[in-house]
């Protein structure tokens, strides 16, 4: 299979743009690409193929659907659109990208026939798909005005109710392709305020404003903001296959209020209050470098000329200033929308006085991060993200196990790798790391990075294992987010041990999201387990996972954590009320379902700490009477116990045996109930002879229990280490 090329519509072209009209992928298709493109074609996502091999793969050699609209005329008149949509998608795959006449035929058939157009309100997908295809063709030629006029003619044939539904379908499906939406189409969508009723369609406003932002249309954005469009609610899309647009973050379309957090400082610099806006020649090299970086963030850009990127970045800052003013004029933003307000906040003053770390949604906290890095006490990582080169490595099971077994060696290796990564990031990220990139500041930052990462890794190596690599996915968890949450939670306990302030921005979150976290998570996990073939894994919001850890451990963590909204700290009474409400809702949450027993066995036996005979016989009598839920929890904890036994630090096993999760091992009879407290007392005994005697007693008692091998054998080996007098 060689020589196949995939021809895609350009995502770089705007009105008047002279960039190339198409992008060509010249590499041969892999089987994975073929499968992915087949899925996309089924979902109506591919356009511009002219590839016989691909068409045969998707539809079958003898089963190509007709691509002429007249083939489906009778069905469409009867309101049957599934076959027509498949045929239209086949057209987009088989015809070259310039096939405007063919698309025109479909537009005539759908929009100009009242007997078909009447279904636009109930079957909007084909209508939206045709508009999208037409817009894609429009973006690849220069006859924009003529194309727009023709499109307006077709759209005028839809009644108001049907037009609303088509508008919704367009934004729901194609928000991430701003090049498709010409000015007339954007205005046609924006004029219908019913589309953006947040009570009916929460999150759709985020998609619309994102499309407008990436299309460079601040005028329409400001008009919508003045009309009351929701600017603070995100929209979840999908964690995988991230689109190439600004403002898409971790599976979510960011609310415009969040996206603009990245721009607050530059708006402050380039548009000083009460003064004329500055030009690029009025600012220093550092600001110019930031503007170039912003220019590169434009969707699909292939521009590499710094002067062009500088101009693009400056234009984006101007548009940001316009939108921020519209938000300010409306007056109900959920986050701070001026850099002056950031500098006057209690959070900034705390960073200035004592330093610390700043947590929360990335672009919500970004203005505070920027400000903190530019203080004398801010020349260090203030986000866990700034230590991520090291943290992320420990989310790999093999690396984590090596850290447990040989922390001294692994910590230095991880820090060396992390230092190289952070130095590269500092060179490439002029905006997010402004204030710590200059000579002197950079050296201070890298030194602090090394110190903080070393302290973090020491905490991680000394904590009871918590990552369920083998069982989380079959339980319905999306593993990267699940593990990312655990990595950040370890960061909270690093801050606790090192007495590092944690300033947690709650902006962008409603209290109900925190309170209902367990309920929502359980419902999502249960939906997956009830129907895994047609449900997606639960994608944890790391921010919510961090907040829950803080609230569940408030007695300990309140010594370092301060929650804030819009830069002002919450009274402790508000936090206590949040905890009470969360626990009340936790009690009302449904019971979580469990994966099938054989699934658990298969995954456990494939794991690094469960395979090669490292687990007891999971089909043996000790496990036979356990419910599926109990069995799953026991096996998950056995795997964590095996991890804990790898550490030479007895404190790791000691702490694991006292965790809430480990209780199931005592309940199931895997470990005797006395073992955890006895082991803890032995490890904590400082006098060598007394500790030796305690070890001998535990060895003798453990030998008479039903604790299965090889677990019992491993525990006995560990205990024998304590029989030698130090």
mmCIF file of C-alpha atoms in Angstrom, residues 72 110-111 138 140 222 312 340 353 372 378 429 466 486 519 526 595 619 637 640 646:
data_model
loop_
_atom_site.group_PDB
_atom_site.id
_atom_site.type_symbol
_atom_site.label_atom_id
_atom_site.label_comp_id
_atom_site.label_asym_id
_atom_site.label_seq_id
_atom_site.Cartn_x
_atom_site.Cartn_y
_atom_site.Cartn_z
ATOM 1 C CA UNK A 72 -32.015 10.154 -2.664
ATOM 2 C CA UNK A 110 -31.814 20.301 0.128
ATOM 3 C CA UNK A 111 -32.493 24.023 0.463
ATOM 4 C CA UNK A 138 -15.233 28.937 -0.297
ATOM 5 C CA UNK A 140 -10.068 27.551 -0.850
ATOM 6 C CA UNK A 222 -18.562 41.954 21.286
ATOM 7 C CA UNK A 312 -0.590 38.762 13.782
ATOM 8 C CA UNK A 340 -4.526 46.067 37.143
ATOM 9 C CA UNK A 353 5.387 38.884 50.258
ATOM 10 C CA UNK A 372 4.260 36.188 40.439
ATOM 11 C CA UNK A 378 8.734 34.305 42.144
ATOM 12 C CA UNK A 429 7.819 29.797 25.784
ATOM 13 C CA UNK A 466 -1.911 4.887 44.959
ATOM 14 C CA UNK A 486 -2.472 11.443 41.306
ATOM 15 C CA UNK A 519 -21.890 11.672 42.125
ATOM 16 C CA UNK A 526 -21.289 3.225 35.948
ATOM 17 C CA UNK A 595 -15.701 -4.756 36.090
ATOM 18 C CA UNK A 619 -9.231 -18.396 41.439
ATOM 19 C CA UNK A 637 -5.070 -3.297 46.769
ATOM 20 C CA UNK A 640 -0.587 -1.649 45.473
ATOM 21 C CA UNK A 646 9.426 -2.994 46.704
#
